[in-house]
Short mmCIF file of C-alpha atoms in Angstrom, two decimals:
data_model
loop_
_atom_site.label_atom_id
_atom_site.label_comp_id
_atom_site.label_asym_id
_atom_site.label_seq_id
_atom_site.Cartn_x
_atom_site.Cartn_y
_atom_site.Cartn_z
CA MET A 532 -74.41 -82.16 48.36
CA THR A 533 -77.84 -83.52 49.30
CA LYS A 534 -78.84 -86.66 47.45
CA SER A 535 -82.13 -86.78 45.59
CA PRO A 536 -84.69 -89.04 47.27
CA LYS A 537 -85.01 -92.49 45.74
CA VAL A 538 -88.80 -92.40 45.88
CA ILE A 539 -91.03 -89.35 45.54
CA PHE A 540 -94.60 -89.53 46.78
CA ASN A 541 -97.48 -87.12 46.26
CA SER A 542 -101.09 -87.56 47.24
CA ILE A 543 -104.51 -85.93 47.27
CA PHE A 544 -107.76 -86.95 48.88
CA THR A 545 -111.47 -86.45 48.33
CA LEU A 546 -113.63 -86.61 51.44
CA ALA A 547 -116.64 -88.90 51.46
CA ILE A 548 -119.95 -87.30 50.58
CA ASN A 549 -121.25 -88.11 54.08
CA ASN A 550 -118.01 -87.14 55.81
CA PRO A 551 -118.84 -84.48 58.46
CA ASP A 552 -115.82 -82.45 57.29
CA SER A 553 -116.86 -82.42 53.63
CA LYS A 554 -117.58 -78.95 52.25
CA TYR A 555 -118.54 -80.01 48.74
CA LYS A 556 -122.00 -78.82 47.77
CA ASN A 557 -121.91 -80.43 44.33
CA ASN A 558 -121.67 -84.19 44.88
CA GLU A 559 -121.76 -84.83 41.14
CA LYS A 560 -118.42 -83.09 40.79
CA SER A 561 -116.85 -85.54 43.27
CA LYS A 562 -118.41 -88.51 41.51
CA LYS A 563 -117.12 -87.30 38.15
CA ARG A 564 -113.62 -87.01 39.59
CA VAL A 565 -113.80 -90.69 40.57
CA ARG A 566 -114.96 -91.83 37.13
CA ASP A 567 -112.36 -89.72 35.33
CA MET A 568 -109.64 -91.20 37.53
CA TYR A 569 -110.22 -94.64 35.98
CA ASP A 570 -109.98 -93.30 32.45
CA TYR A 571 -106.69 -91.62 33.32
CA TYR A 572 -105.23 -94.64 35.10
CA ALA A 573 -106.19 -97.15 32.41
CA ASN A 574 -104.94 -95.03 29.50
CA GLU A 575 -103.19 -97.50 27.17
CA GLU A 576 -100.82 -94.84 25.81
CA LYS A 577 -99.17 -94.66 29.24
CA ARG A 578 -98.80 -98.43 29.62
CA ALA A 579 -95.43 -100.18 30.02
CA MET A 580 -94.68 -103.12 27.76
CA SER A 581 -91.66 -105.40 28.07
CA MET A 582 -89.60 -107.01 25.32
CA TYR A 583 -91.22 -110.30 26.31
CA ASP A 584 -94.61 -108.79 25.42
CA TYR A 585 -93.20 -107.74 22.07
CA TYR A 586 -91.73 -111.11 21.10
CA THR A 587 -94.78 -113.09 22.23
CA GLY A 588 -97.10 -110.86 20.26
CA LYS A 589 -98.89 -109.79 23.45
CA ILE A 590 -98.88 -106.12 22.48
CA ASN A 591 -102.26 -104.90 21.22
CA LYS A 592 -103.69 -108.43 21.47
CA GLU A 593 -104.38 -108.86 25.17
CA ASN A 594 -107.87 -107.90 26.25
CA THR A 595 -106.85 -106.13 29.48
CA MET A 596 -106.61 -102.53 30.60
CA ASN A 597 -103.68 -100.76 32.26
CA LEU A 598 -105.11 -101.21 35.74
CA VAL A 599 -103.86 -103.72 38.33
CA LEU A 600 -106.42 -104.97 40.85
CA GLU A 601 -106.06 -106.19 44.44
CA ASN A 602 -105.28 -109.73 43.25
CA GLY A 603 -102.37 -108.50 41.09
CA LYS A 604 -104.19 -109.13 37.82
CA PHE A 605 -105.00 -106.61 35.10
CA ALA A 606 -108.59 -105.51 34.81
CA SER A 607 -110.68 -106.08 31.70
CA GLU A 608 -112.54 -103.19 30.11
CA LEU A 609 -115.74 -104.51 31.64
CA GLU A 610 -114.14 -104.63 35.11
CA VAL A 611 -112.95 -101.03 34.79
CA GLU A 612 -116.49 -99.88 34.05
CA LYS A 613 -117.77 -101.94 36.97
CA ARG A 614 -115.23 -100.42 39.34
CA LYS A 615 -116.24 -96.90 38.32
CA LYS A 616 -119.74 -97.63 39.62
CA GLN A 617 -118.43 -99.34 42.76
CA ALA A 618 -116.11 -96.42 43.58
CA VAL A 619 -118.96 -93.92 43.23
CA LYS A 620 -121.01 -96.06 45.61
CA TYR A 621 -118.18 -96.30 48.17
CA LEU A 622 -117.66 -92.51 47.96
CA GLU A 623 -120.92 -92.04 49.84
CA ASN A 624 -119.19 -93.04 53.10
CA SER A 625 -115.50 -93.55 52.32
CA ASN A 626 -112.83 -91.02 51.51
CA LEU A 627 -110.95 -91.49 48.27
CA TRP A 628 -107.16 -91.39 48.52
CA GLN A 629 -105.01 -91.01 45.40
CA GLY A 630 -101.23 -91.26 45.32
CA VAL A 631 -98.30 -91.17 42.92
CA LEU A 632 -95.00 -92.96 43.50
CA SER A 633 -92.25 -91.92 41.09
CA PHE A 634 -88.64 -93.08 40.64
CA ASN A 635 -85.45 -92.46 38.78
CA ASN A 636 -85.49 -94.97 35.90
CA ASP A 637 -81.86 -96.04 36.38
CA TYR A 638 -82.48 -96.75 40.06
CA ILE A 639 -85.35 -99.11 39.19
CA ASN A 640 -83.56 -100.83 36.31
CA GLU A 641 -80.45 -101.50 38.41
CA ASN A 642 -82.33 -103.11 41.28
CA ILE A 643 -85.66 -104.69 40.32
CA ASP A 644 -87.90 -105.60 37.40
CA ILE A 645 -90.61 -102.94 37.27
CA HIS A 646 -93.36 -105.54 36.81
CA LYS A 647 -92.16 -107.39 39.92
CA LEU A 648 -92.43 -104.13 41.86
CA GLU A 649 -95.91 -103.71 40.40
CA GLN A 650 -96.94 -107.09 41.86
CA GLU A 651 -95.28 -106.35 45.20
CA LEU A 652 -97.22 -103.11 45.46
CA ALA A 653 -100.52 -104.88 44.96
CA SER A 654 -99.89 -107.91 47.18
CA ASN A 655 -97.61 -106.65 49.99
CA ILE A 656 -96.68 -102.96 50.10
CA LEU A 657 -100.14 -101.40 49.91
CA PRO A 658 -101.80 -103.90 52.32
CA ASN A 659 -99.02 -103.18 54.86
CA PHE A 660 -99.47 -99.46 54.25
CA PHE A 661 -103.21 -99.74 54.97
CA LYS A 662 -102.45 -101.31 58.35
CA LYS A 663 -100.05 -98.47 59.11
CA CYS A 664 -102.85 -96.03 58.26
CA GLY A 665 -105.06 -97.68 60.88
CA PHE A 666 -107.26 -99.86 58.70
CA LYS A 667 -108.13 -103.18 60.29
CA ASP A 668 -108.49 -105.55 57.34
CA SER A 669 -106.79 -105.01 53.96
CA LYS A 670 -109.40 -107.29 52.35
CA LYS A 671 -112.01 -104.66 53.12
CA MET A 672 -110.06 -102.06 51.14
CA PHE A 673 -110.94 -101.21 47.54
CA TYR A 674 -107.75 -100.33 45.65
CA GLN A 675 -105.98 -100.41 42.32
CA LEU A 676 -102.77 -99.17 40.73
CA SER A 677 -101.41 -98.32 37.31
CA LEU A 678 -97.85 -98.03 35.98
CA HIS A 679 -97.28 -95.06 33.65
CA THR A 680 -94.29 -94.53 31.38
CA ASP A 681 -95.29 -91.30 29.66
CA THR A 682 -92.82 -89.06 31.55
CA ASP A 683 -89.05 -89.07 32.17
CA ASN A 684 -89.63 -91.00 35.40
CA LEU A 685 -91.43 -94.30 35.83
CA HIS A 686 -94.33 -93.81 38.20
CA PHE A 687 -97.28 -95.63 39.73
CA HIS A 688 -100.70 -94.12 40.30
CA PHE A 689 -102.83 -95.78 42.95
CA SER A 690 -106.01 -95.10 44.86
CA PHE A 691 -107.86 -96.71 47.74
CA MET A 692 -111.17 -96.56 49.60
CA GLU A 693 -112.99 -98.47 52.34
CA LYS A 694 -115.62 -100.95 51.18
CA GLN A 695 -117.17 -100.83 54.64
CA PRO A 696 -116.22 -99.34 58.03
CA ASN A 697 -112.64 -100.49 58.53
CA TYR A 698 -110.72 -97.82 60.46
CA ILE A 699 -109.76 -98.60 64.07
CA TYR A 700 -110.63 -95.86 66.56
CA SER A 701 -109.99 -95.84 70.31
CA LYS A 702 -111.21 -98.84 72.33
CA ASN A 703 -111.05 -100.96 69.16
CA LYS A 704 -114.13 -99.25 67.74
CA VAL A 705 -114.31 -99.53 63.94
CA GLY A 706 -115.75 -96.90 61.60
CA TYR A 707 -114.93 -95.00 58.42
CA ARG A 708 -111.77 -92.93 58.60
CA ARG A 709 -112.76 -89.29 58.94
CA SER A 710 -109.38 -87.67 58.25
CA GLY A 711 -108.32 -87.50 54.62
CA GLN A 712 -104.86 -86.08 55.24
CA LEU A 713 -102.16 -88.76 55.44
CA THR A 714 -99.73 -88.27 58.31
CA GLN A 715 -96.00 -87.84 57.70
CA SER A 716 -95.41 -91.10 59.56
CA GLU A 717 -97.75 -92.95 57.17
CA ILE A 718 -96.07 -91.41 54.12
CA ASP A 719 -92.58 -92.22 55.43
CA PHE A 720 -93.62 -95.81 56.07
CA LEU A 721 -94.86 -96.23 52.50
CA LYS A 722 -91.69 -94.77 50.99
CA ALA A 723 -89.47 -96.94 53.20
CA GLN A 724 -91.44 -100.06 52.26
CA VAL A 725 -91.06 -99.27 48.56
CA VAL A 726 -87.29 -98.69 48.81
CA HIS A 727 -86.88 -101.88 50.85
CA THR A 728 -88.75 -103.89 48.21
CA ILE A 729 -86.64 -102.40 45.41
CA GLU A 730 -83.30 -103.06 47.14
CA LYS A 731 -83.89 -106.17 49.23
CA GLU A 732 -82.71 -108.75 46.68
CA LYS A 733 -79.46 -106.89 46.11
CA ILE A 734 -78.68 -105.76 49.66
CA TYR A 735 -81.06 -107.12 52.30
CA THR A 736 -81.18 -110.79 51.25
CA PRO A 737 -77.36 -111.24 51.43
CA LEU A 738 -77.41 -109.63 54.89
CA LEU A 739 -80.12 -112.02 56.03
CA ILE A 740 -78.21 -115.01 54.66
CA GLU A 741 -75.11 -113.91 56.57
CA THR A 742 -77.12 -113.50 59.79
CA ASN A 743 -78.61 -116.99 59.48
CA LYS A 744 -75.10 -118.35 58.86
CA GLU A 745 -73.90 -116.75 62.11
CA ILE A 746 -76.85 -118.31 63.97
CA THR A 747 -75.84 -121.75 62.65
CA GLU A 748 -72.28 -121.21 63.88
CA LEU A 749 -73.50 -120.14 67.34
CA LYS A 750 -75.70 -123.22 67.66
CA LYS A 751 -72.64 -125.45 67.18
CA PHE A 752 -71.32 -124.34 70.58
CA PHE A 753 -74.36 -125.99 72.17
CA SER A 754 -74.33 -129.23 70.20
CA PRO A 755 -72.94 -132.27 72.13
CA ASN A 756 -71.61 -133.62 68.83
CA GLU A 757 -69.27 -130.67 68.34
CA LYS A 758 -65.73 -130.51 69.74
CA ASN A 759 -66.25 -126.99 71.10
CA TYR A 760 -69.35 -127.95 73.13
CA LEU A 761 -69.42 -125.24 75.79
CA LEU A 762 -71.47 -127.00 78.44
CA ARG A 763 -69.13 -130.00 78.80
CA ASN A 764 -66.10 -128.37 80.33
CA LYS A 765 -64.78 -130.31 83.35
CA LYS A 766 -61.92 -127.81 83.77
CA ASP A 767 -64.38 -125.00 84.49
CA LEU A 768 -65.43 -125.85 88.05
CA ILE A 769 -67.72 -122.83 88.42
CA LEU A 770 -69.66 -123.78 85.30
CA GLU A 771 -69.85 -127.44 86.35
CA GLU A 772 -71.12 -126.51 89.81
CA LYS A 773 -73.85 -124.27 88.40
CA ILE A 774 -74.94 -126.91 85.88
CA LEU A 775 -75.06 -129.60 88.59
CA ARG A 776 -77.15 -127.37 90.85
CA LEU A 777 -79.51 -126.57 87.98
CA GLY A 778 -79.85 -130.29 87.23
CA GLN A 779 -80.91 -130.92 90.83
CA LEU A 780 -83.56 -128.22 90.58
CA LEU A 781 -84.75 -129.49 87.21
CA TYR A 782 -85.14 -133.08 88.30
CA ARG A 783 -88.91 -132.73 88.44
CA GLU A 784 -89.17 -130.22 85.59
CA ARG A 785 -88.85 -130.58 81.80
CA LYS A 786 -88.68 -127.42 79.65
CA TYR A 787 -87.51 -123.93 80.45
CA GLY A 788 -90.62 -122.33 79.00
CA SER A 789 -92.86 -124.17 81.48
CA ILE A 790 -90.71 -123.61 84.58
CA LYS A 791 -92.02 -121.19 87.20
CA ASN A 792 -89.41 -121.83 89.90
CA LYS A 793 -87.60 -118.50 90.27
CA GLU A 794 -84.31 -120.11 91.37
CA ILE A 795 -84.26 -122.26 88.22
CA ILE A 796 -84.89 -119.26 85.97
CA GLU A 797 -82.25 -117.14 87.70
CA LEU A 798 -79.67 -119.94 87.69
CA THR A 799 -80.23 -120.57 83.98
CA LYS A 800 -79.68 -116.88 83.28
CA GLU A 801 -76.55 -116.92 85.46
CA ILE A 802 -75.07 -119.78 83.43
CA LYS A 803 -75.82 -117.92 80.18
CA SER A 804 -74.24 -114.72 81.52
CA TYR A 805 -71.22 -116.68 82.74
CA LEU A 806 -70.67 -118.14 79.28
CA PHE A 807 -70.88 -114.67 77.76
CA SER A 808 -68.39 -113.27 80.27
CA LYS A 809 -65.53 -115.58 79.27
CA LYS A 810 -62.86 -113.35 77.71
CA ASN A 811 -61.38 -114.15 74.31
CA SER A 812 -63.49 -117.31 73.93
CA ASN A 813 -64.38 -118.48 70.44
CA PHE A 814 -68.03 -118.42 71.45
CA LYS A 815 -67.86 -114.77 72.50
CA LEU A 816 -66.14 -113.84 69.22
CA GLU A 817 -68.78 -115.72 67.22
CA TYR A 818 -71.56 -114.03 69.19
CA ALA A 819 -69.97 -110.66 68.37
CA ASN A 820 -70.11 -111.63 64.67
CA PHE A 821 -73.81 -112.43 65.10
CA LYS A 822 -74.44 -109.03 66.69
CA ASP A 823 -72.49 -107.31 63.90
CA ALA A 824 -74.70 -109.05 61.33
CA LEU A 825 -77.82 -107.76 63.11
CA ASN A 826 -76.32 -104.26 63.23
CA GLU A 827 -75.77 -104.43 59.47
CA ILE A 828 -79.48 -105.18 58.97
CA ASN A 829 -80.37 -102.31 61.30
CA SER A 830 -78.03 -99.98 59.36
CA TYR A 831 -79.62 -101.09 56.10
CA PHE A 832 -83.07 -99.99 57.29
CA HIS A 833 -81.59 -96.82 58.83
CA ASN A 834 -80.02 -95.92 55.47
CA ILE A 835 -83.35 -96.38 53.71
CA TYR A 836 -84.75 -93.50 55.76
CA GLU A 837 -81.65 -91.32 55.56
CA GLU A 838 -81.08 -91.71 51.82
CA ASN A 839 -84.70 -90.86 51.12
CA GLN A 840 -84.48 -87.78 53.35
CA ILE A 841 -86.97 -89.12 55.89
CA LYS A 842 -86.37 -87.23 59.14
CA ASN A 843 -88.53 -89.27 61.50
CA ILE A 844 -86.75 -92.63 61.49
CA ASP A 845 -89.11 -95.36 62.70
CA ILE A 846 -87.45 -98.73 62.05
CA ASP A 847 -89.42 -101.94 62.50
CA THR A 848 -87.17 -104.07 64.73
CA THR A 849 -89.41 -107.17 64.60
CA LEU A 850 -86.89 -109.21 62.58
CA ILE A 851 -83.89 -108.25 64.74
CA ASP A 852 -85.86 -108.88 67.93
CA SER A 853 -86.98 -112.31 66.70
CA LYS A 854 -83.39 -113.32 65.84
CA ASN A 855 -82.17 -112.24 69.29
CA LYS A 856 -85.04 -114.05 70.99
CA TYR A 857 -84.41 -117.20 68.96
CA ILE A 858 -80.75 -117.36 70.05
CA ASP A 859 -81.64 -116.61 73.69
CA ASN A 860 -84.28 -119.35 73.81
CA TYR A 861 -81.98 -121.81 72.03
CA ILE A 862 -79.20 -121.21 74.57
CA TYR A 863 -81.59 -121.38 77.54
CA ASN A 864 -83.06 -124.69 76.37
CA ALA A 865 -79.60 -126.09 75.61
CA ILE A 866 -78.47 -125.23 79.15
CA VAL A 867 -81.60 -126.75 80.70
CA ASN A 868 -81.48 -129.92 78.61
CA HIS A 869 -77.78 -130.45 79.35
CA ALA A 870 -78.22 -129.84 83.09
CA ASN A 871 -81.18 -132.23 83.20
CA TYR A 872 -79.29 -134.92 81.27
CA ASN A 873 -76.09 -134.40 83.27
CA TYR A 874 -77.86 -134.75 86.63
CA LYS A 875 -79.72 -137.91 85.60
CA LYS A 876 -76.41 -139.35 84.46
CA GLU A 877 -74.89 -138.52 87.88
CA LEU A 878 -77.84 -140.22 89.63
CA LYS A 879 -77.39 -143.39 87.60
CA SER A 880 -73.70 -143.55 88.40
CA VAL A 881 -74.42 -143.13 92.13
CA LYS A 882 -77.10 -145.87 92.11
CA SER A 883 -74.74 -148.26 90.33
CA ILE A 884 -72.20 -148.15 93.21
CA LYS A 885 -72.49 -151.27 95.36
CA GLU A 886 -71.79 -151.70 99.11
CA ASN A 887 -68.48 -153.52 98.49
CA ASP A 888 -67.33 -150.58 96.29
CA ILE A 889 -67.89 -148.18 99.19
CA ILE A 890 -66.04 -150.42 101.66
#
């Protein structure tokens, strides 16, 4: 049986009055649609109030409307009227996009406080969504959202426009976005971001904590203060020979990141590969645990798409890539620093030998 999607998204758009694709002859009708949108969004009968609001006497006493602005704060009645005029002005050159995000109430209540999600939408989710849609600067976007509780499913209404030309075209040229239709990729990204925000405290954060724990364990293998220090192994002649050779090459160099000598770079990589090739070593087992932790994070994001029936899976691997790169660089620098230190130590011991000692 197919599961119901965790987030349902619907949207409409109104093309800008000056948009070349606009077919509206009656501009007043478009402007009226914008003004009416604010009255619908800010309707107090649809507003969600918490028990905290009830006990503090906040209900019916706060002078704000049911409309959250870009800064995460609720608009006053005066601000709502002001935004009506601003939106009509922006409609001259900017399209108006309107969307609805709806959820199963139990799903929300089991995973996140609805007002926390409200703030995340304003401060993180929508700005990231705008970048996905091709807009250059989220601060140049005019947007708002409103939580409604008047149906069986909690849902957010939101809308956005460009304050000024903000859409990136080819060759980094910036103008107003001409297309009003959102792509499936853009819609999927928004839905995935919403699900991630809802579930991250319960599922994602523990996975991230576990991954960071595995990184700490891996780093111990490259700490001279630890008993299982991999790079000090006199019994492994191959490893010792490679480290000694690297130390000779590094004598005039300092950090791996600044080294351009190809032999040094290749030898450092050889030492790393050699360490990873040792069968049944504790290090290799710990590294496998690290990789498993990263795979769990990847599966988490993969499930977000699958469980919400998103066919085109486009996972952002930035976090996983950064964790892999961090470990690689840490190991490379540990190898280089040890080889450098080891060779200098060898030089000192050679210089300390006197003529009588040789005889």
